[in-house]
XYZ file of C-alpha atoms in Angstrom:
555
model
C 6.824 -9.986 26.816
C 6.318 -6.269 26.242
C 9.949 -5.501 26.992
C 11.057 -8.272 24.626
C 8.986 -6.773 21.801
C 10.217 -3.247 22.539
C 13.906 -4.133 22.687
C 13.759 -6.690 19.878
C 11.886 -4.374 17.519
C 14.143 -1.441 18.357
C 17.275 -3.536 17.817
C 15.943 -4.604 14.413
C 15.277 -0.970 13.487
C 18.795 0.029 14.572
C 20.307 -2.842 12.601
C 18.526 -1.736 9.438
C 19.350 1.969 9.692
C 23.044 1.176 10.290
C 23.301 -1.555 7.634
C 26.530 -1.550 5.663
C 28.423 0.460 8.242
C 26.231 3.568 8.168
C 26.623 5.638 11.309
C 23.514 7.388 12.646
C 24.015 10.179 15.166
C 21.852 12.839 16.726
C 23.154 16.331 15.980
C 22.274 19.746 17.342
C 23.459 23.108 16.095
C 22.576 26.767 16.408
C 20.376 28.215 13.698
C 19.369 31.761 12.882
C 19.274 33.954 15.975
C 20.641 31.103 18.067
C 17.587 28.907 17.495
C 18.478 25.352 18.560
C 18.158 22.949 15.632
C 18.099 19.163 15.724
C 18.483 16.340 13.248
C 19.654 12.817 12.602
C 22.863 12.533 10.611
C 23.394 9.410 8.495
C 27.049 8.978 7.499
C 28.014 6.118 5.145
C 31.468 4.532 5.542
C 32.693 5.967 2.230
C 32.219 9.550 3.493
C 35.380 10.874 5.113
C 37.234 14.172 5.224
C 39.667 12.716 2.686
C 36.867 11.420 0.435
C 33.831 13.676 0.931
C 30.527 12.385 -0.436
C 27.350 13.935 -1.802
C 25.011 15.297 0.855
C 21.229 15.296 1.087
C 19.057 17.502 3.269
C 15.854 15.513 3.936
C 12.929 17.265 5.640
C 9.580 16.031 6.956
C 6.208 17.713 6.526
C 3.978 19.662 8.885
C 3.295 18.098 12.325
C 5.820 15.337 11.691
C 9.487 14.994 12.641
C 12.878 13.828 11.398
C 12.086 10.113 11.921
C 9.268 10.294 9.363
C 11.939 10.666 6.701
C 13.828 7.531 7.767
C 12.791 5.545 4.678
C 14.344 8.176 2.436
C 17.341 8.766 4.718
C 18.245 5.074 5.011
C 18.151 4.561 1.265
C 20.050 7.773 0.475
C 22.762 6.749 2.950
C 22.964 3.236 1.459
C 23.833 4.933 -1.815
C 26.772 6.733 -0.261
C 25.152 10.083 0.558
C 25.582 11.885 3.864
C 22.018 12.644 4.981
C 20.768 15.241 7.436
C 17.173 14.407 8.412
C 16.186 17.736 9.926
C 13.536 18.681 12.466
C 11.848 21.833 11.169
C 11.618 24.775 13.534
C 8.881 24.185 16.087
C 8.902 20.446 15.400
C 10.555 17.529 17.162
C 13.574 18.769 19.069
C 14.215 21.970 17.100
C 13.359 25.246 18.802
C 11.658 28.362 17.591
C 8.063 28.637 16.447
C 6.850 26.568 13.498
C 7.226 28.346 10.128
C 10.072 30.564 11.381
C 13.519 30.975 9.774
C 12.434 29.420 6.494
C 11.180 26.413 8.505
C 14.836 25.849 9.418
C 15.789 24.888 5.869
C 18.542 27.465 5.261
C 20.158 26.618 8.599
C 20.016 22.903 7.820
C 21.656 23.373 4.424
C 24.351 25.585 5.897
C 25.130 22.966 8.555
C 25.200 20.116 6.032
C 27.621 22.012 3.791
C 29.909 22.681 6.750
C 30.572 18.976 7.374
C 34.030 17.847 6.207
C 32.531 14.547 5.008
C 30.238 16.327 2.523
C 31.123 17.431 -0.999
C 29.606 20.940 -1.152
C 29.443 20.752 -4.956
C 27.018 17.799 -4.760
C 24.109 18.621 -2.486
C 20.585 17.308 -2.961
C 17.480 18.672 -1.268
C 14.460 16.447 -0.546
C 11.329 17.454 1.315
C 7.859 16.050 1.853
C 4.854 18.407 1.925
C 5.858 21.434 4.032
C 9.339 19.924 4.057
C 9.379 20.737 0.348
C 8.841 24.389 1.200
C 11.612 24.031 3.785
C 14.166 22.904 1.212
C 12.926 25.504 -1.271
C 13.548 28.177 1.378
C 17.091 26.816 1.600
C 17.423 26.896 -2.194
C 16.143 30.475 -2.369
C 18.456 31.634 0.419
C 21.542 29.829 -0.947
C 20.917 29.552 -4.709
C 24.378 28.172 -5.507
C 24.592 25.745 -2.581
C 22.758 22.739 -4.031
C 22.595 20.710 -7.231
C 19.092 19.208 -7.369
C 15.747 18.997 -5.576
C 13.077 16.354 -4.990
C 9.670 17.584 -3.848
C 7.498 14.782 -2.461
C 3.844 15.808 -2.305
C 4.864 19.465 -2.301
C 4.973 22.468 -4.619
C 6.608 25.704 -5.541
C 4.786 29.001 -5.098
C 2.404 30.359 -2.524
C 1.549 30.175 0.291
C 5.029 29.428 1.650
C 7.499 28.919 -1.201
C 8.884 31.093 -3.975
C 7.328 30.752 -7.411
C 8.921 28.112 -9.586
C 10.031 28.586 -13.174
C 11.791 26.538 -15.871
C 15.115 27.597 -14.330
C 14.313 27.611 -10.586
C 14.755 25.590 -8.525
C 17.695 23.811 -10.058
C 17.092 20.258 -11.409
C 13.660 19.620 -9.937
C 11.856 16.294 -9.605
C 8.247 16.377 -8.440
C 6.850 13.167 -6.949
C 3.124 13.833 -6.651
C 0.990 10.841 -5.863
C -2.191 9.972 -7.721
C -4.302 10.236 -4.563
C -2.605 13.155 -2.842
C -5.099 14.876 -0.541
C -3.489 18.317 -1.024
C -3.732 18.664 -4.812
C -5.764 21.876 -4.660
C -3.382 23.581 -2.245
C -0.236 22.434 -4.003
C -1.022 22.639 -7.711
C -4.517 24.121 -8.044
C -6.269 20.967 -9.285
C -9.230 19.200 -7.681
C -7.860 15.746 -8.432
C -4.248 14.749 -7.941
C -4.484 12.644 -11.108
C -5.015 15.875 -13.034
C -1.741 17.441 -11.885
C -0.270 16.918 -15.361
C -2.685 19.578 -16.616
C -1.948 22.084 -13.851
C -1.133 25.484 -15.368
C 1.106 26.176 -12.394
C 3.053 22.954 -12.958
C 3.337 23.529 -16.698
C 4.844 26.951 -16.015
C 7.508 25.354 -13.774
C 8.293 22.748 -16.418
C 8.216 25.167 -19.331
C 5.629 22.910 -20.970
C 2.947 24.097 -23.398
C 0.664 21.141 -22.670
C 0.139 18.380 -20.125
C 3.359 17.317 -18.399
C 4.338 13.741 -19.215
C 5.267 11.657 -16.144
C 8.697 10.053 -16.407
C 9.962 12.426 -19.101
C 13.036 14.585 -18.456
C 12.420 18.199 -19.411
C 15.337 20.612 -19.703
C 18.992 19.784 -19.056
C 20.745 18.393 -15.978
C 24.003 20.058 -17.025
C 22.278 23.445 -17.280
C 20.387 22.921 -14.002
C 17.011 23.128 -15.764
C 16.070 19.448 -15.673
C 12.483 18.659 -14.673
C 10.661 15.378 -14.103
C 7.215 14.424 -12.781
C 6.465 11.050 -11.198
C 2.995 9.970 -10.005
C 3.078 6.875 -7.775
C -0.232 5.283 -6.802
C -0.414 6.322 -3.151
C -1.627 9.156 -0.914
C 0.058 12.192 0.613
C 1.112 10.467 3.877
C 1.579 7.255 1.894
C 4.711 8.743 0.309
C 6.573 7.862 3.513
C 5.969 4.128 3.102
C 5.872 3.848 -0.678
C 8.806 2.046 -2.345
C 7.803 3.789 -5.573
C 7.834 7.301 -4.067
C 11.177 6.648 -2.377
C 12.543 4.973 -5.506
C 11.772 8.009 -7.670
C 13.823 10.193 -5.310
C 16.700 7.697 -5.482
C 16.644 7.701 -9.277
C 16.643 11.497 -9.465
C 19.658 11.931 -7.228
C 21.453 9.136 -9.090
C 20.879 11.174 -12.261
C 21.734 14.606 -10.880
C 24.393 14.067 -8.173
C 27.927 12.866 -8.786
C 29.528 10.255 -6.548
C 28.105 7.860 -4.030
C 27.510 4.125 -4.333
C 25.168 3.189 -7.192
C 22.306 0.803 -6.365
C 19.093 0.107 -8.270
C 16.066 1.926 -6.887
C 14.376 -1.430 -6.317
C 17.040 -2.348 -3.719
C 15.333 -1.017 -0.580
C 15.450 -2.251 3.029
C 13.902 0.672 4.951
C 10.612 -1.218 5.434
C 12.322 -3.522 7.928
C 13.176 -0.522 10.063
C 9.502 0.429 9.916
C 8.606 -3.098 10.941
C 11.026 -2.944 13.856
C 9.697 0.297 15.308
C 6.167 -0.960 14.657
C 6.884 -4.073 16.725
C 8.287 -1.829 19.443
C 5.116 0.294 19.342
C 2.965 -2.795 19.860
C 5.334 -3.885 22.605
C 4.759 -0.541 24.292
C 1.068 -1.362 24.755
C 1.909 -4.821 26.101
C 4.494 -3.300 28.450
C 2.043 -0.665 29.676
C -0.697 -3.173 30.477
C 1.765 -5.674 31.913
C 3.212 -3.044 34.223
C -0.253 -2.114 35.441
C -1.075 -5.793 36.013
C 2.115 -6.356 37.991
C 1.582 -3.250 40.120
C -1.939 -4.355 40.895
C -0.583 -7.432 42.707
C 1.184 -5.215 45.255
C -0.373 -4.681 48.656
C -0.391 -0.911 48.087
C -2.794 -1.236 45.173
C -4.918 -4.076 46.588
C -7.907 -1.728 47.216
C -8.143 -1.174 43.463
C -8.966 -4.841 42.855
C -12.757 -4.881 42.639
C -15.369 -7.020 40.892
C -16.961 -5.749 37.678
C -20.655 -4.927 37.419
C -21.787 -4.861 33.757
C -24.933 -2.793 33.239
C -26.139 -4.503 30.051
C -27.646 -7.992 30.246
C -27.955 -8.565 26.495
C -27.185 -7.038 23.101
C -30.662 -5.681 22.578
C -31.807 -2.623 20.654
C -30.803 -0.280 23.450
C -27.306 -1.761 23.499
C -26.860 -1.317 19.764
C -28.090 2.262 19.972
C -25.460 2.881 22.633
C -22.744 1.409 20.405
C -23.881 3.480 17.451
C -23.967 6.696 19.473
C -20.537 6.052 21.009
C -19.063 5.321 17.593
C -20.721 7.982 15.475
C -20.721 11.059 17.718
C -16.924 11.581 17.775
C -16.665 10.953 14.024
C -19.596 13.225 13.110
C -18.256 16.078 15.239
C -14.634 15.660 14.145
C -14.464 18.016 11.163
C -16.852 20.724 12.465
C -15.072 20.882 15.811
C -11.599 20.772 14.284
C -12.550 23.767 12.163
C -14.046 25.459 15.246
C -10.817 24.838 17.157
C -8.760 26.330 14.337
C -10.876 29.500 14.353
C -11.768 29.888 18.024
C -8.647 28.555 19.746
C -5.524 29.454 17.773
C -2.105 28.907 19.304
C -1.426 31.423 22.067
C 0.924 32.091 24.950
C -0.598 29.317 27.079
C -1.920 26.766 24.570
C 0.972 26.889 22.125
C 0.106 24.118 19.665
C -2.570 24.753 17.029
C -3.314 21.098 16.229
C -3.442 20.088 19.898
C -5.875 22.986 20.425
C -8.085 21.537 17.703
C -7.949 18.122 19.377
C -8.753 19.769 22.703
C -11.765 21.588 21.251
C -13.085 18.408 19.664
C -12.530 16.281 22.773
C -14.059 18.730 25.257
C -17.109 19.672 23.174
C -17.802 16.038 22.249
C -17.520 15.063 25.914
C -19.989 17.823 26.809
C -22.430 16.575 24.191
C -22.025 13.046 25.519
C -22.855 14.185 29.047
C -25.873 16.097 27.775
C -27.229 13.125 25.875
C -26.615 10.864 28.868
C -28.629 13.209 31.098
C -31.569 12.927 28.719
C -31.452 9.136 28.614
C -32.852 6.561 30.989
C -31.464 3.267 32.139
C -29.707 1.449 34.907
C -26.974 3.372 36.641
C -23.618 1.618 36.317
C -21.826 0.517 39.433
C -18.236 1.745 39.285
C -15.534 1.374 41.898
C -13.176 4.323 41.536
C -10.341 5.159 43.909
C -8.820 8.218 42.313
C -5.642 8.745 44.389
C -4.491 5.144 43.906
C -5.619 5.215 40.277
C -3.534 8.327 39.694
C -0.488 6.718 41.281
C -0.699 3.419 39.396
C -1.379 5.271 36.148
C 1.613 7.569 36.620
C 3.919 4.640 37.360
C 2.650 2.580 34.417
C 3.083 5.400 31.904
C 6.377 6.354 33.563
C 7.775 2.878 32.913
C 6.890 3.229 29.227
C 8.537 6.648 29.044
C 11.656 5.384 30.798
C 11.845 2.502 28.339
C 11.623 4.945 25.438
C 14.507 6.934 26.891
C 16.538 3.732 27.210
C 15.774 2.700 23.630
C 16.765 6.145 22.370
C 20.142 5.869 24.081
C 20.739 2.307 22.899
C 19.335 2.384 19.365
C 18.445 6.003 18.488
C 14.881 5.153 17.440
C 11.418 5.924 18.763
C 8.239 3.809 18.808
C 6.324 4.246 15.566
C 4.587 2.851 12.569
C 4.106 5.247 9.680
C 2.678 8.494 11.110
C 1.637 6.967 14.455
C 4.557 7.594 16.783
C 5.405 7.818 20.451
C 8.386 10.154 20.886
C 10.432 11.525 23.741
C 9.395 14.958 24.947
C 11.645 17.989 24.721
C 11.740 20.104 27.906
C 9.407 22.651 26.298
C 6.996 19.919 25.239
C 7.046 18.414 28.739
C 5.870 21.780 30.036
C 3.036 21.808 27.512
C 1.905 18.358 28.628
C 1.239 19.871 32.056
C -0.955 22.522 30.406
C -3.004 20.184 28.214
C -3.215 17.044 30.325
C -6.031 18.003 32.724
C -8.719 19.090 30.213
C -7.861 16.250 27.841
C -7.915 13.708 30.670
C -11.324 14.912 31.839
C -12.669 14.642 28.299
C -11.257 11.147 27.831
C -12.703 10.209 31.212
C -16.216 11.037 29.989
C -15.631 8.892 26.913
C -14.361 5.938 28.948
C -17.105 6.179 31.561
C -19.750 6.229 28.841
C -18.135 3.299 27.057
C -17.888 1.130 30.160
C -21.411 2.055 31.270
C -22.988 1.071 27.962
C -20.977 -1.640 26.247
C -19.893 -4.538 28.535
C -22.493 -7.338 28.650
C -22.763 -9.730 31.576
C -21.271 -13.140 30.877
C -19.729 -12.285 27.496
C -16.355 -13.619 26.329
C -13.175 -11.564 26.388
C -13.108 -11.470 22.598
C -16.652 -10.108 22.465
C -15.963 -7.606 25.219
C -12.844 -6.146 23.637
C -14.332 -6.300 20.146
C -17.460 -4.441 21.229
C -15.438 -1.733 22.944
C -13.189 -1.208 19.927
C -16.243 -1.067 17.664
C -17.863 1.503 19.919
C -14.858 3.840 19.990
C -13.241 3.205 16.592
C -16.180 2.190 14.419
C -17.142 5.747 13.557
C -13.626 6.670 12.440
C -13.339 3.426 10.483
C -16.561 4.283 8.653
C -15.540 7.906 8.109
C -12.160 6.964 6.648
C -13.612 4.139 4.557
C -16.132 6.488 2.956
C -13.599 9.295 2.536
C -10.799 7.247 1.041
C -13.139 4.923 -0.813
C -14.439 7.961 -2.685
C -10.881 9.233 -3.227
C -9.681 5.940 -4.705
C -12.801 5.494 -6.866
C -13.246 9.030 -8.169
C -9.970 10.806 -7.422
C -11.873 13.374 -5.344
C -11.635 13.618 -1.561
C -15.035 14.448 -0.002
C -13.284 16.272 2.866
C -10.917 18.192 0.601
C -12.143 21.365 2.326
C -9.820 20.340 5.191
C -7.212 17.862 3.922
C -4.929 18.329 6.928
C -7.628 17.228 9.377
C -8.380 14.320 7.046
C -4.821 13.092 7.429
C -4.914 13.725 11.187
C -8.101 11.635 11.426
C -6.167 8.551 10.296
C -4.321 8.539 13.610
C -7.534 8.480 15.618
C -8.456 5.057 14.306
C -5.650 3.272 16.216
C -5.760 5.771 19.101
C -9.445 5.217 19.847
C -8.928 1.453 19.565
C -6.111 1.752 22.099
C -8.392 3.674 24.467
C -10.960 0.894 24.208
C -8.415 -1.824 24.983
C -6.966 0.073 27.952
C -10.464 0.836 29.203
C -11.670 -2.762 29.174
C -8.380 -4.198 30.475
C -8.263 -1.937 33.521
C -12.039 -2.053 34.176
C -11.989 -5.847 34.301
C -9.426 -5.665 37.106
C -10.641 -2.625 39.042
C -14.347 -2.352 38.358
C -13.926 1.327 37.473
C -12.833 3.743 34.776
C -10.461 5.873 36.861
C -7.246 3.999 36.005
C -8.061 4.022 32.292
C -8.818 7.737 32.477
C -5.445 8.504 34.039
C -3.461 6.259 31.691
C -5.216 7.451 28.521
C -5.009 11.089 29.608
C -1.264 10.885 30.217
C -0.434 8.698 27.238
C -2.502 10.498 24.604
C -1.550 13.984 25.785
C 2.108 12.933 25.607
C 1.491 11.456 22.141
C -0.124 14.607 20.758
C 2.191 17.205 22.274
C 5.369 15.368 21.228
C 4.087 14.632 17.732
C 2.816 17.979 16.503
C 4.119 21.518 15.978
C 4.565 24.385 18.420
C 3.563 27.751 16.984
C 4.347 30.004 19.971
C 7.496 30.027 22.095
């Protein structure tokens, strides 16, 4: 069943991204100083050497990758544009450290212009968040090499882009969502809804008062056109917002010549998102199914042991255990992420800043959990752990998933993802980093799983209750944290954790990830009576997930 979901969802995603004869290929090229650069190239059937078409450089934001831009890329290509969805330096499969070489933007624009299928007089630049700074670096380096720009949730000016003005960059559209978490960083306003009154934005638009959304300022012919659009979504929500994508389509339709006109409302990218989302769910089914099948083999027979739940009822002690398991990781998340940023920056061994923050949070929280457990009293759980066999079955189970991802990449050129939650192939450099991070992260996850399975399962309970309780215990704190955070944002326009908006966005991913840990933990415990298999699987899977999905700052 898992393989059916993986292959069926991936085939659907491939069908959508190649609709109408669009050809999607993986491209690599040498950037500045020989830095290897990577991207996905979308070529519509109308684009040939004899009939070159407009080109669009589309770039993702920080700690994302080229596939995050697929909604934009699919729709640009359906309108007859050749699209290069670029991996920034230090991201995805591009080399170099993150932030280097103008984030890779100038190299991406140079490569796009070199293609015989692209009309160099009609180039559009589109970037989300830090991807906006990437395309602005390209515009600053090659000021006559593009025709118009769309910044999605991004800005001109410091810290990483040149200052904007009424004449630079050329023909600029800003799509800045009403609930963007980065409004202070980007445009100097506490609430994204107040961006129209940003002095910085007014200077770029040449306006003497609040900028009016939907109004064209300046002149397309003179290259001074400006427009602001404010869809009702969040910063990461731009990726899956028909409105945010539609505004980019309208701007390029206005400012680029050529292509195949379509109304902005004609969008199909969401079916690609559905396909890779189905494949992502199928990955979990495949993982657990592989483990179940392996467990029937004689080699792994010693792992099959009866379970011994510690709790006999959902009494006050049980609920206190659930509350502690749920709240501790959520309460420590922001303080420890900030600690990790300050105390464990990227270095020659631990080369990824965000993964270092995750590592700090996971290890310190695990230490606190052990300390609290030592102070408590109660029945000692009876676990059956056979670590060598658990390591072997875990390696094989995760290996089957990775092999399937490699197969899907070769067949359909997609990964397993929904929105910003993605399981990607590892580059050789990233595979090396997995070996560095996997042991401490696995040990930390092991503490979490042991604590969960010692506290939560109740004797005689149903499967639904058992899985539901485990998910509540691991994910409930993040669900509450995000509900309070985004509830306040949607009601007041102010994000309570605006002091660290990046970690706020990162926290979204931990809601499904902690739920996945709970499911894997209960599923394997029910069949082995221990937490060792779950520890190995979660350690491998989540380390792979984090290393492949974030940025590398040191090479």
